[in-house]
Tab-separated table of C-alpha atoms and ligand atoms in Angstrom:
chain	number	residue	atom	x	y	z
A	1	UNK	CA	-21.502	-11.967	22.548
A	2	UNK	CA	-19.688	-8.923	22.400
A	3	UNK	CA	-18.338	-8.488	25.957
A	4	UNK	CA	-17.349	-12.145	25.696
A	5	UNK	CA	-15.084	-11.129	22.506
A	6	UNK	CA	-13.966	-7.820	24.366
A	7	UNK	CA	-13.171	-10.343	27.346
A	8	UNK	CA	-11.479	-13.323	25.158
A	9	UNK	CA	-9.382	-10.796	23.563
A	10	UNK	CA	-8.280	-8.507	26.894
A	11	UNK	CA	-7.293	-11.309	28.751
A	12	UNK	CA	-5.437	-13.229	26.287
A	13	UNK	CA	-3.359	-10.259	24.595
A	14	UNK	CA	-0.434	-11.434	25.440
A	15	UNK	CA	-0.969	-14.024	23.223
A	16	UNK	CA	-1.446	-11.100	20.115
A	17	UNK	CA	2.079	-9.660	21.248
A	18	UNK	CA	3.785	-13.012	21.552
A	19	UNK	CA	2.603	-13.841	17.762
A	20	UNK	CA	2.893	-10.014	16.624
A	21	UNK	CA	6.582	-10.392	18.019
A	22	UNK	CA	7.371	-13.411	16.075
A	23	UNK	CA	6.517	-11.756	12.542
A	24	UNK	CA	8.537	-8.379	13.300
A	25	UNK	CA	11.595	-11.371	14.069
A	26	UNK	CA	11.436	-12.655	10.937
A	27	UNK	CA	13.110	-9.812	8.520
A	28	UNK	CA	11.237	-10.167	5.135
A	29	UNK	CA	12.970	-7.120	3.922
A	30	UNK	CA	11.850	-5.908	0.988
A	31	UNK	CA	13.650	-5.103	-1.399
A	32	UNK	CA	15.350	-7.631	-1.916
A	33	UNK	CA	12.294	-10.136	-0.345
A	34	UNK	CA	13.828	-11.968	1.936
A	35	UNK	CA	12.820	-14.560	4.174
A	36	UNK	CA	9.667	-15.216	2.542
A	37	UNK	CA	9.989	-19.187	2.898
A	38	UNK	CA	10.414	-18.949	6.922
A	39	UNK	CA	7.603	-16.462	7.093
A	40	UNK	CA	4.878	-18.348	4.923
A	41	UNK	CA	6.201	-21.594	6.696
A	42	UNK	CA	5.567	-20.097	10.240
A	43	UNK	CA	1.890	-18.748	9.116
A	44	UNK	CA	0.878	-21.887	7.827
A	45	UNK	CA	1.375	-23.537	10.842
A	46	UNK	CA	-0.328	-20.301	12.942
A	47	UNK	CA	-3.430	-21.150	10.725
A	48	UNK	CA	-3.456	-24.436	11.269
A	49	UNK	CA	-3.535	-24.437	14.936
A	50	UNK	CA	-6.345	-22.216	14.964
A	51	UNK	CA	-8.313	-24.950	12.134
A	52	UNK	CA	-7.793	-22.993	8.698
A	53	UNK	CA	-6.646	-25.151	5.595
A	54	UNK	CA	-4.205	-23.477	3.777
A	55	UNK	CA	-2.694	-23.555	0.289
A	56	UNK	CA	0.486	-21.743	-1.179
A	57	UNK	CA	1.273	-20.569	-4.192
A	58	UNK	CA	4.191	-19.611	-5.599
A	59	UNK	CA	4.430	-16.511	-8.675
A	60	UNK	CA	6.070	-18.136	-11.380
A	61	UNK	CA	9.282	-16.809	-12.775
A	62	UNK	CA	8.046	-15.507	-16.019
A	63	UNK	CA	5.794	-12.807	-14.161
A	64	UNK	CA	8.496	-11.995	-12.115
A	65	UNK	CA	10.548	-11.372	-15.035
A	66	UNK	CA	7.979	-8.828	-16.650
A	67	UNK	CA	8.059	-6.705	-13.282
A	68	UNK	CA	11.577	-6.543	-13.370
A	69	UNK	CA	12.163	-8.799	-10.222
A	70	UNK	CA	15.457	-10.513	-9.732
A	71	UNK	CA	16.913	-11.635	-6.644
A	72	UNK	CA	15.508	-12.363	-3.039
A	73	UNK	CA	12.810	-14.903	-1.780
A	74	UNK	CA	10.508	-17.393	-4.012
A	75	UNK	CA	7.617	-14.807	-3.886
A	76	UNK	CA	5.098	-17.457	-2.011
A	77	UNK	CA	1.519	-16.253	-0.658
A	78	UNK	CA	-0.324	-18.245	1.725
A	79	UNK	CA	-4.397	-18.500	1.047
A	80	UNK	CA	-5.977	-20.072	4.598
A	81	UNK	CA	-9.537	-20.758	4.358
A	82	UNK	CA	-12.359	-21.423	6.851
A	83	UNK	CA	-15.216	-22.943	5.537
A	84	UNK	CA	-18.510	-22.145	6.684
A	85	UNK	CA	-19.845	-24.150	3.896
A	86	UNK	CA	-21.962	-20.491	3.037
A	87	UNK	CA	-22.135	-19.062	-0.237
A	88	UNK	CA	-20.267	-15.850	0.532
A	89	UNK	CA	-16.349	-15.354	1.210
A	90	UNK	CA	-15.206	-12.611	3.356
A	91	UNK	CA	-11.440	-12.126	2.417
A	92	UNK	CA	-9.234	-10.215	4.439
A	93	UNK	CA	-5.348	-9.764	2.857
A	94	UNK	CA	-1.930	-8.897	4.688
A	95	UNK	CA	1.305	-8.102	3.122
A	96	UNK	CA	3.888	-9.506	5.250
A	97	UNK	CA	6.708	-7.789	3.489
A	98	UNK	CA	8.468	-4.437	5.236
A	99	UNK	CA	10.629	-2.162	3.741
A	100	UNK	CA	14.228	-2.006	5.057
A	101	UNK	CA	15.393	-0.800	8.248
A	102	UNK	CA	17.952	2.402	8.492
A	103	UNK	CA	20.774	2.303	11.174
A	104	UNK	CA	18.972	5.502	13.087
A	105	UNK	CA	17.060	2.899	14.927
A	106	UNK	CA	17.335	3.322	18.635
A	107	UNK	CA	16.539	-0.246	19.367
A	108	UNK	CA	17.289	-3.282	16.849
A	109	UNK	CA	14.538	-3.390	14.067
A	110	UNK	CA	13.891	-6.570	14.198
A	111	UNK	CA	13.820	-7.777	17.695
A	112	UNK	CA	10.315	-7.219	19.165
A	113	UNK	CA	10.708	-4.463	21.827
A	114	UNK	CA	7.805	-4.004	24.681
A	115	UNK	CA	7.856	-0.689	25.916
A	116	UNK	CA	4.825	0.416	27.712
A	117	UNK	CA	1.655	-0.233	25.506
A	118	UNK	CA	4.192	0.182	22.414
A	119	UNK	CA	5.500	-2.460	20.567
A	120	UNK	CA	8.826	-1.576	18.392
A	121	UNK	CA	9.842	-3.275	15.253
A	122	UNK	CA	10.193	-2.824	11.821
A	123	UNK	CA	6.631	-3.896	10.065
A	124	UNK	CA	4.803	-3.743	13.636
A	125	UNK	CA	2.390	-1.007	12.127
A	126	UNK	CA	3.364	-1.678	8.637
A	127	UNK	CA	1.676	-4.550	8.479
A	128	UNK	CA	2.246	-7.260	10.825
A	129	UNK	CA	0.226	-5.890	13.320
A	130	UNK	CA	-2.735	-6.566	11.288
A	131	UNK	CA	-1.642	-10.156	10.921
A	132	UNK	CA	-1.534	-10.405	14.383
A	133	UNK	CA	-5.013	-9.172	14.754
A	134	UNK	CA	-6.362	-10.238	12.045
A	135	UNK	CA	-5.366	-14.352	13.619
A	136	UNK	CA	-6.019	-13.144	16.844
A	137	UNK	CA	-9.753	-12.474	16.123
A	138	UNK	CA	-10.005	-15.751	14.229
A	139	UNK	CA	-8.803	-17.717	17.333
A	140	UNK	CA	-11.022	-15.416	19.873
A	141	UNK	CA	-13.947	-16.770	17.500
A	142	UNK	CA	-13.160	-20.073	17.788
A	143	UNK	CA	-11.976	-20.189	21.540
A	144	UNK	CA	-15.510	-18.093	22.355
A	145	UNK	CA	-17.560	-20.744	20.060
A	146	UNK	CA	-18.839	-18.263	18.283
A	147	UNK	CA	-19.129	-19.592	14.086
A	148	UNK	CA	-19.049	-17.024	11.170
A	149	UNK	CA	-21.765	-17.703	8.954
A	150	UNK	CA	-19.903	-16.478	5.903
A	151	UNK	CA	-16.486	-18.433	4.158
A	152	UNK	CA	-13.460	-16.683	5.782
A	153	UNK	CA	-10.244	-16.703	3.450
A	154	UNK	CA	-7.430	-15.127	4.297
A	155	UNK	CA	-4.326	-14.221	1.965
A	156	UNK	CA	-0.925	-13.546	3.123
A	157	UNK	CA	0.756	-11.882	0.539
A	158	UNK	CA	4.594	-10.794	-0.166
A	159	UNK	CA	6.127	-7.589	-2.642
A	160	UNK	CA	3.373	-5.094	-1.475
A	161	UNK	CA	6.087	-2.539	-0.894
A	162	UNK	CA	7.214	-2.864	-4.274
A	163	UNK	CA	3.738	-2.709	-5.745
A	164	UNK	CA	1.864	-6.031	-5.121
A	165	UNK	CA	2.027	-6.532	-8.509
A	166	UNK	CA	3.625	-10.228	-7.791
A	167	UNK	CA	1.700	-10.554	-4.587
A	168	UNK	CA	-1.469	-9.916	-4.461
A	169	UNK	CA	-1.918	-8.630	-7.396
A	170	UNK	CA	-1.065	-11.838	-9.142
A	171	UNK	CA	-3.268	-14.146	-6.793
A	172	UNK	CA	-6.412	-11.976	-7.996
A	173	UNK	CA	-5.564	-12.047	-11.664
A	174	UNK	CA	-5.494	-16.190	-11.616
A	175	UNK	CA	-8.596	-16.402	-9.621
A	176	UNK	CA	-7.009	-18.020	-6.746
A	177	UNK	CA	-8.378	-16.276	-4.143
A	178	UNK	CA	-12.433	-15.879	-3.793
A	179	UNK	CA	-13.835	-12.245	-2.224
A	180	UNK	CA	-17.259	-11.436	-2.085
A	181	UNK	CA	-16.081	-8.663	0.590
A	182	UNK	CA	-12.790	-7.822	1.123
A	183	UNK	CA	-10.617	-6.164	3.925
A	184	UNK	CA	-6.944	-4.862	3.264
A	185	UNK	CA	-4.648	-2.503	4.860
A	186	UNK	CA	-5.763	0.955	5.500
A	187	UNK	CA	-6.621	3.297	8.194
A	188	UNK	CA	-6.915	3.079	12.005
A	189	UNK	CA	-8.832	4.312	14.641
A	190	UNK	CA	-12.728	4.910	13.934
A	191	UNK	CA	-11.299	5.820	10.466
A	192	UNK	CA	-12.005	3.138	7.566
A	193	UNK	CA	-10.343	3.716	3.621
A	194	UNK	CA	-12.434	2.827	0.613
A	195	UNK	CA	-10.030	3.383	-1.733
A	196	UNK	CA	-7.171	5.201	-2.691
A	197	UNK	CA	-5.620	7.751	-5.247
A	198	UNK	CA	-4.528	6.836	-8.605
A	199	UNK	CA	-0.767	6.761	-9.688
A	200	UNK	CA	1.040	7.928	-13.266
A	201	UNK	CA	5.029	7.687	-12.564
A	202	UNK	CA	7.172	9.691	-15.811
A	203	UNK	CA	10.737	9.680	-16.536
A	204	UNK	CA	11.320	12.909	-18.274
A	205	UNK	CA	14.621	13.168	-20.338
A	206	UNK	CA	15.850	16.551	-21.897
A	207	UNK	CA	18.564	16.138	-24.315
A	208	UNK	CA	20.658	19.248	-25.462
A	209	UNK	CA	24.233	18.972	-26.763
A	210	UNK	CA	27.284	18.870	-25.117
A	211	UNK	CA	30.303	20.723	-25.327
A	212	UNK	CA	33.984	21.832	-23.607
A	213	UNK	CA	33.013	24.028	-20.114
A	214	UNK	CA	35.031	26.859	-21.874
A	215	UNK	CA	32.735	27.166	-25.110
A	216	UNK	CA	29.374	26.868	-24.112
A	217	UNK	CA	27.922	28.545	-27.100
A	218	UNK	CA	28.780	24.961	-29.256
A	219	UNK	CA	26.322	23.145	-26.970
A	220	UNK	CA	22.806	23.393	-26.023
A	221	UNK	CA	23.051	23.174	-21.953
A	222	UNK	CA	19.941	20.302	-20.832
A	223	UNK	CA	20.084	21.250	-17.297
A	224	UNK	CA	19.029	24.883	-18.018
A	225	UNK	CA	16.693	23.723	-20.560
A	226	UNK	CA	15.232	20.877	-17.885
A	227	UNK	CA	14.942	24.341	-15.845
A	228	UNK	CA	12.630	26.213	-18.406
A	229	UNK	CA	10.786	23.007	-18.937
A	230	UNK	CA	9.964	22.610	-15.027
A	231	UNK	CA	8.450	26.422	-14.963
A	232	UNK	CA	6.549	25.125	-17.602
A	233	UNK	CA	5.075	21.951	-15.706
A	234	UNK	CA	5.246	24.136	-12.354
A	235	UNK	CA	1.864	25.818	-14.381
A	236	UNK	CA	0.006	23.142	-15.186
A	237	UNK	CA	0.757	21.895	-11.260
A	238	UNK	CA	-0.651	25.163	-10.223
A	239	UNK	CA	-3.913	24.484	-12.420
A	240	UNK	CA	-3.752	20.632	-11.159
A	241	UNK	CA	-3.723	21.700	-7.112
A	242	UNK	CA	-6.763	23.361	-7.669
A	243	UNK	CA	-9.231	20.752	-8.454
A	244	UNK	CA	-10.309	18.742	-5.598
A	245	UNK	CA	-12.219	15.621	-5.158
A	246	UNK	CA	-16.158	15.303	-4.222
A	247	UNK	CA	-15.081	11.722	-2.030
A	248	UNK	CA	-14.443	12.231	1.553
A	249	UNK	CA	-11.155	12.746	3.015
A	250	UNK	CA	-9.014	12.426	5.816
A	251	UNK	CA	-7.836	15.720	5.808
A	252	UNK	CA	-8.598	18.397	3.474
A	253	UNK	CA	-5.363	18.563	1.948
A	254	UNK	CA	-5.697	15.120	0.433
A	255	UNK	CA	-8.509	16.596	-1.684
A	256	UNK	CA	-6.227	17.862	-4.377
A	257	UNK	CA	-4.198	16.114	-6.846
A	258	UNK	CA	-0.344	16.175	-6.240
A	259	UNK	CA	2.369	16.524	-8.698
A	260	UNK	CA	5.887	16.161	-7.313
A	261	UNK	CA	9.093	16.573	-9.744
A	262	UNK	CA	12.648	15.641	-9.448
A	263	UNK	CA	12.374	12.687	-7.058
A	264	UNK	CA	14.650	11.242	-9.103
A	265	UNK	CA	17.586	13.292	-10.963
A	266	UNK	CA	19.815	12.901	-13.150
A	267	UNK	CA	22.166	14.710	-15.069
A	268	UNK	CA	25.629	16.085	-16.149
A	269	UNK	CA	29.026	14.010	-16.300
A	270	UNK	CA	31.942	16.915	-14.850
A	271	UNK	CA	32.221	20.369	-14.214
A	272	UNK	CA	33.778	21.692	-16.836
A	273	UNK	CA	31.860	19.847	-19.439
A	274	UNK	CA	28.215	21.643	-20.841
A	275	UNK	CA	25.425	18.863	-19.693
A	276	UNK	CA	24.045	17.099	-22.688
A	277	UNK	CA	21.534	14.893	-20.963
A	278	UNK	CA	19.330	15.808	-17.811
A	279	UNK	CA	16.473	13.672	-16.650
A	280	UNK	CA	14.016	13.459	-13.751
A	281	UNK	CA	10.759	12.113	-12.769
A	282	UNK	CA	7.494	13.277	-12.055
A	283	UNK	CA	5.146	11.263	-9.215
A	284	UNK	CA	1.316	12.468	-10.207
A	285	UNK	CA	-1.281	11.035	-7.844
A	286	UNK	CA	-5.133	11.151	-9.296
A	287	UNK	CA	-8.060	12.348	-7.517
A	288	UNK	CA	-11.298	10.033	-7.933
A	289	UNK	CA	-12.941	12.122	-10.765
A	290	UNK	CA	-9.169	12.010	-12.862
A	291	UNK	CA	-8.255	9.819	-15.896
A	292	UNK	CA	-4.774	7.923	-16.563
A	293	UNK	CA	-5.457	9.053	-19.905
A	294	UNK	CA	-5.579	12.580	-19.162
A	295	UNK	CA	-3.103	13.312	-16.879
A	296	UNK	CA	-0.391	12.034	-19.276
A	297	UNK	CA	-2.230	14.376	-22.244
A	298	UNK	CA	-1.879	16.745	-19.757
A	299	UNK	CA	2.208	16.112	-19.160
A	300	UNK	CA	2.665	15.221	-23.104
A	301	UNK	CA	1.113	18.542	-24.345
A	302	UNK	CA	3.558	20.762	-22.539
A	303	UNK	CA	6.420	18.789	-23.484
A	304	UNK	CA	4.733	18.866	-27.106
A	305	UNK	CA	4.640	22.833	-26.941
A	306	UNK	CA	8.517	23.073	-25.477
A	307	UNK	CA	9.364	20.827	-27.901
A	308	UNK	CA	8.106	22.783	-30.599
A	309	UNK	CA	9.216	26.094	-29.028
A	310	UNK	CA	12.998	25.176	-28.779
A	311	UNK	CA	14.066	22.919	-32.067
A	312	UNK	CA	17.846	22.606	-30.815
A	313	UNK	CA	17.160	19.861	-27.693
A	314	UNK	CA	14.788	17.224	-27.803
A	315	UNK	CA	12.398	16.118	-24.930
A	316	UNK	CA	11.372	12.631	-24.314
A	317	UNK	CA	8.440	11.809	-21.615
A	318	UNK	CA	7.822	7.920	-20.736
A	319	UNK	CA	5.570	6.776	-18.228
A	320	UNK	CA	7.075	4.280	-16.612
A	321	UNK	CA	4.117	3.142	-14.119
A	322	UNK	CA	0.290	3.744	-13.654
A	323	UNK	CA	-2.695	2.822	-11.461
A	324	UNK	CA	-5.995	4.141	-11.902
A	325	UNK	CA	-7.526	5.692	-8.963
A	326	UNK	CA	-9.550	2.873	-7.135
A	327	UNK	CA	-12.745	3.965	-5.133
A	328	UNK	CA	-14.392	0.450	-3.627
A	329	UNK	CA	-17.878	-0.136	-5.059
A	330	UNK	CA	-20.154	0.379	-2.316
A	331	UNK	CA	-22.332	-2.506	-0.610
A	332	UNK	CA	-24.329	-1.319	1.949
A	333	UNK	CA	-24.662	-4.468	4.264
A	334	UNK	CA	-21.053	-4.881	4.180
A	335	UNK	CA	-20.078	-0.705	5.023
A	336	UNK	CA	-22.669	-0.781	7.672
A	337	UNK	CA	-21.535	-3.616	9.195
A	338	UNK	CA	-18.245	-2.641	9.227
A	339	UNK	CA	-19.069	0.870	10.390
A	340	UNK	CA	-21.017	-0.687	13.275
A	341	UNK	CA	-18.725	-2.928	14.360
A	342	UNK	CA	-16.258	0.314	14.687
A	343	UNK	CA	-18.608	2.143	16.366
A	344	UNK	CA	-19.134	-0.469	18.875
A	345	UNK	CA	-15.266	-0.899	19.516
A	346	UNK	CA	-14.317	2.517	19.377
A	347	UNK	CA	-17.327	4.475	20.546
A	348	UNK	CA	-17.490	6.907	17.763
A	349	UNK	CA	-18.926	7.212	14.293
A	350	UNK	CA	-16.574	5.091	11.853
A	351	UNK	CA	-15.848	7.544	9.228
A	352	UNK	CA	-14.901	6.352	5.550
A	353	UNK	CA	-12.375	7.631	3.408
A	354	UNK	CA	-9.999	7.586	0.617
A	355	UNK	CA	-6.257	7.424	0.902
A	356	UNK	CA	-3.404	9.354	-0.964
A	357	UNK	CA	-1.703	6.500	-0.955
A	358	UNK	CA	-2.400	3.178	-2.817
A	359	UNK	CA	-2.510	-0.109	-1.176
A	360	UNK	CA	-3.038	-3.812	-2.411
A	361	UNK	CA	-6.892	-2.735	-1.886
A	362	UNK	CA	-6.966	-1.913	-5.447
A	363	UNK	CA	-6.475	-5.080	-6.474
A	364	UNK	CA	-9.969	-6.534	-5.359
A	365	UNK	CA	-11.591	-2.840	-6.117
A	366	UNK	CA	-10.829	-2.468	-9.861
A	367	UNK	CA	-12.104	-6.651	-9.904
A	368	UNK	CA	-15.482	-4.366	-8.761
A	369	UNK	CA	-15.417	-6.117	-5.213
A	370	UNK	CA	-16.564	-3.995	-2.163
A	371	UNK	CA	-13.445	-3.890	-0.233
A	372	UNK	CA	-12.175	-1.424	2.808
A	373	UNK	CA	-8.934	-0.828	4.484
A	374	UNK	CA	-8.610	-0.919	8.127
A	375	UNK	CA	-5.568	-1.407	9.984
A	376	UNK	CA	-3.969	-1.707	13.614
A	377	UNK	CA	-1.836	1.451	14.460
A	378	UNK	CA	0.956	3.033	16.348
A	379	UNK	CA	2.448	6.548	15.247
A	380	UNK	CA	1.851	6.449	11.468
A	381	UNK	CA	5.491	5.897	11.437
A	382	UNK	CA	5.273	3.614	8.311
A	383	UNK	CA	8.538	2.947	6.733
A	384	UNK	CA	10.180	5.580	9.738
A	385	UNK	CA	12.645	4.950	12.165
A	386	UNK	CA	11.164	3.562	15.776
A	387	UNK	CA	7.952	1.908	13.885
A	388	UNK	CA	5.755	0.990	16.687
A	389	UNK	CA	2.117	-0.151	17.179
A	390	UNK	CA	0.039	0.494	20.205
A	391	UNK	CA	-1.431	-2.878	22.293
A	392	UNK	CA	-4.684	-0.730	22.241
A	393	UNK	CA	-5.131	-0.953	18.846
A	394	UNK	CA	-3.137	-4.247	18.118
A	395	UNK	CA	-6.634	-5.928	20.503
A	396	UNK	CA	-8.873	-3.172	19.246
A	397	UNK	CA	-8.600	-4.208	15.495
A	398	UNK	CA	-8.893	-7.618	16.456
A	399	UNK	CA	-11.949	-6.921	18.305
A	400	UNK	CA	-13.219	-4.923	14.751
A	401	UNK	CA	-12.216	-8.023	12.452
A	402	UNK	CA	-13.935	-10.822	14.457
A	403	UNK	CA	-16.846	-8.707	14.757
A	404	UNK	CA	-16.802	-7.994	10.555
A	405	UNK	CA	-16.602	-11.546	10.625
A	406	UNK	CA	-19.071	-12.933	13.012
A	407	UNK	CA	-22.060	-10.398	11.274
A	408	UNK	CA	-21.168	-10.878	7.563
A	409	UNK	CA	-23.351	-13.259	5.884
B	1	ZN	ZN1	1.754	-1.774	4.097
């Protein structure tokens, strides 16, 4: 059975890069979403022809409206289903959004370019490559007779690269998709993510008192005071960086927390007036063995203790967004399966970690199902300039997702 896969898929690929060349044509740029009605449209029918029954659903406007979405696309997801009449569902999610497309490109971003075994195009590795495979397997399947004896659903979901939040993330909190496994974006290779580091976002705003250029001394200068503040924070980073996660890792870098500050700044109205207002954030990713809870104690305590320290300015800390780390629950049949059916694509021994970053995987893990990212690949150029994926790996991950599918039960 599985040289007649590995067959099926090698000499139809061109089939995979005809399909995976459609998607990267239709721009669902992100922000603002656009395009969403041509894309769900086209993957409906792409189900279809290979016998899913699908259903769409549309997030309504007052959820939009509490993530602060305006503008773009309806956001529509498309759930296809294959019914194997078992008790089980094996769900496997794509985001078809990308994020926009700079004008470094050396070939247009949205026109599917073949070069070699590299296919060019904005969301080919980021994540319509995995769309690609993950229909691709479904057909081989079906073209090689072969029937999965578990429910296959698949969801195709839009806003990921805004946080999912009116994506996936929706679908899962109205029940409308079923998981008793579940497979999401991830890593590549004989590499396979079970989860992913937690998030805390703060807007930090130090407010001081302005005043003419030429008499300082009737002000109280925020930027200079946002300066003493960050020395501050610089020490708890330095106590942060040194814990480090038990979980496995890519690379051993990743074990640490991180703590980045100023991504966003903001500050100061002319030069010859004394800044009264300086503000910036702070992007804190969690290891495993963190808390939400204590990582903003953490933040709030130093700002407490500045606050206290220097009476004449005033700082204000609000956390503007936060995920809890999400580590998939682990189910043994399900990790072993999918760690064989690496292993048997790739030749080597499928390795599972946790990402730094977070992915719409979180969505099914903090619902407690076992889920795992895996994903086709290129040059890890997501969100780059010249975003490619390899062939290889466009057939490979195919080959990994119909095999998932074809052992589940
Ligand atoms: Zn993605």
């Amino acid at each position: 059975m599985k040289d007649k896969l590995k067959n099926y898929l090698e000499k139809n690929k061109e089939s995979a890069i005809d399909l995976i060349s459609r998607l990267i044509e239709i721009p669902t740029v992100n922000p603002p979403g656009e395009n969403y009605e041509n894309m769900v449209c086209f993957l409906e029918k792409e189900c279809r022809k290979i016998g899913l029954s699908t259903k769409k659903h549309i997030t309504p406007r007052h959820v939009l409206d509490k993530f602060g979405i305006k503008g773009g696309s309806a956001r529509i997801s498309l759930v296809a289903d294959l019914d194997a009449g078992a008790n089980k569902t094996f769900h496997v999610n794509s985001h078809y959004d990308v994020v926009p497309a700079t004008d470094k490109w050396k070939t247009d971003p949205f026109k599917a370019i073949v070069k070699g075994n590299k296919i060019y195009g904005r969301g080919s590795e980021d994540m319509k490559g995995n769309i690609a495979s993950v229909l691709f397997a479904l057909k081989a399947l079906k073209d090689c007779r072969i029937k999965p004896r578990i429910n296959i659903q698949l969801s195709f979901t839009p806003d990921e690269e805004i946080g999912g939040r009116t994506g996936l993330g929706y679908l899962v909190s109205k029940g409308l998709v079923r998981a008793d496994y579940a497979m999401s974006e991830g890593y590549s290779g004989n590499y396979i993510s079970t989860g992913n580091k937690g998030v805390l976002w703060a807007e930090i705003e130090v407010i001081g008192k302005s005043a003419h250029g030429s008499m300082p001394y009737k002000g109280v200068n925020s930027f200079e005071r946002m300066n003493m503040l960050v020395k501050e924070l610089e020490k708890l980073k330095t106590k942060i960086l040194k814990r480090k996660t038990r979980y496995n890792m890519r690379n051993a870098i990743f074990k640490s927390p991180s703590f980045v500050m100023g991504g966003l700044l903001e500050g100061g109205v002319k030069v010859n007036v004394v800044p009264g207002l300086t503000k910036f954030s702070i992007d804190r990713r969690l290891i495993p063995e963190e808390s939400i809870e204590t990582a903003k104690k953490e933040i709030k305590d130093v700002v407490k203790k500045f606050n206290a320290r220097y009476k004449d300015s005033k700082v204000n800390v609000k956390f503007v967004s936060q995920g809890s780390p999400a580590i998939s629950r682990k189910d043994s049949a399900f990790f072993k399966i999918a760690g064989d059916s690496i292993k048997s694509v790739t030749g080597k021994k499928a390795n599972f970690s946790v990402m730094p970053g977070a992915t719409d995987m979180r969505y099914f893990i903090w619902k407690g199902v076992p889920a795992l990212g895996y994903s086709a690949s290129g040059g890890e150029k997501w969100h780059g300039d010249d975003e490619f994926v390899c062939i290889g790996s466009l057939i490979d991950t195919a080959r990994v997702f119909a095999l998932i599918m074809s052992r589940l039960s």
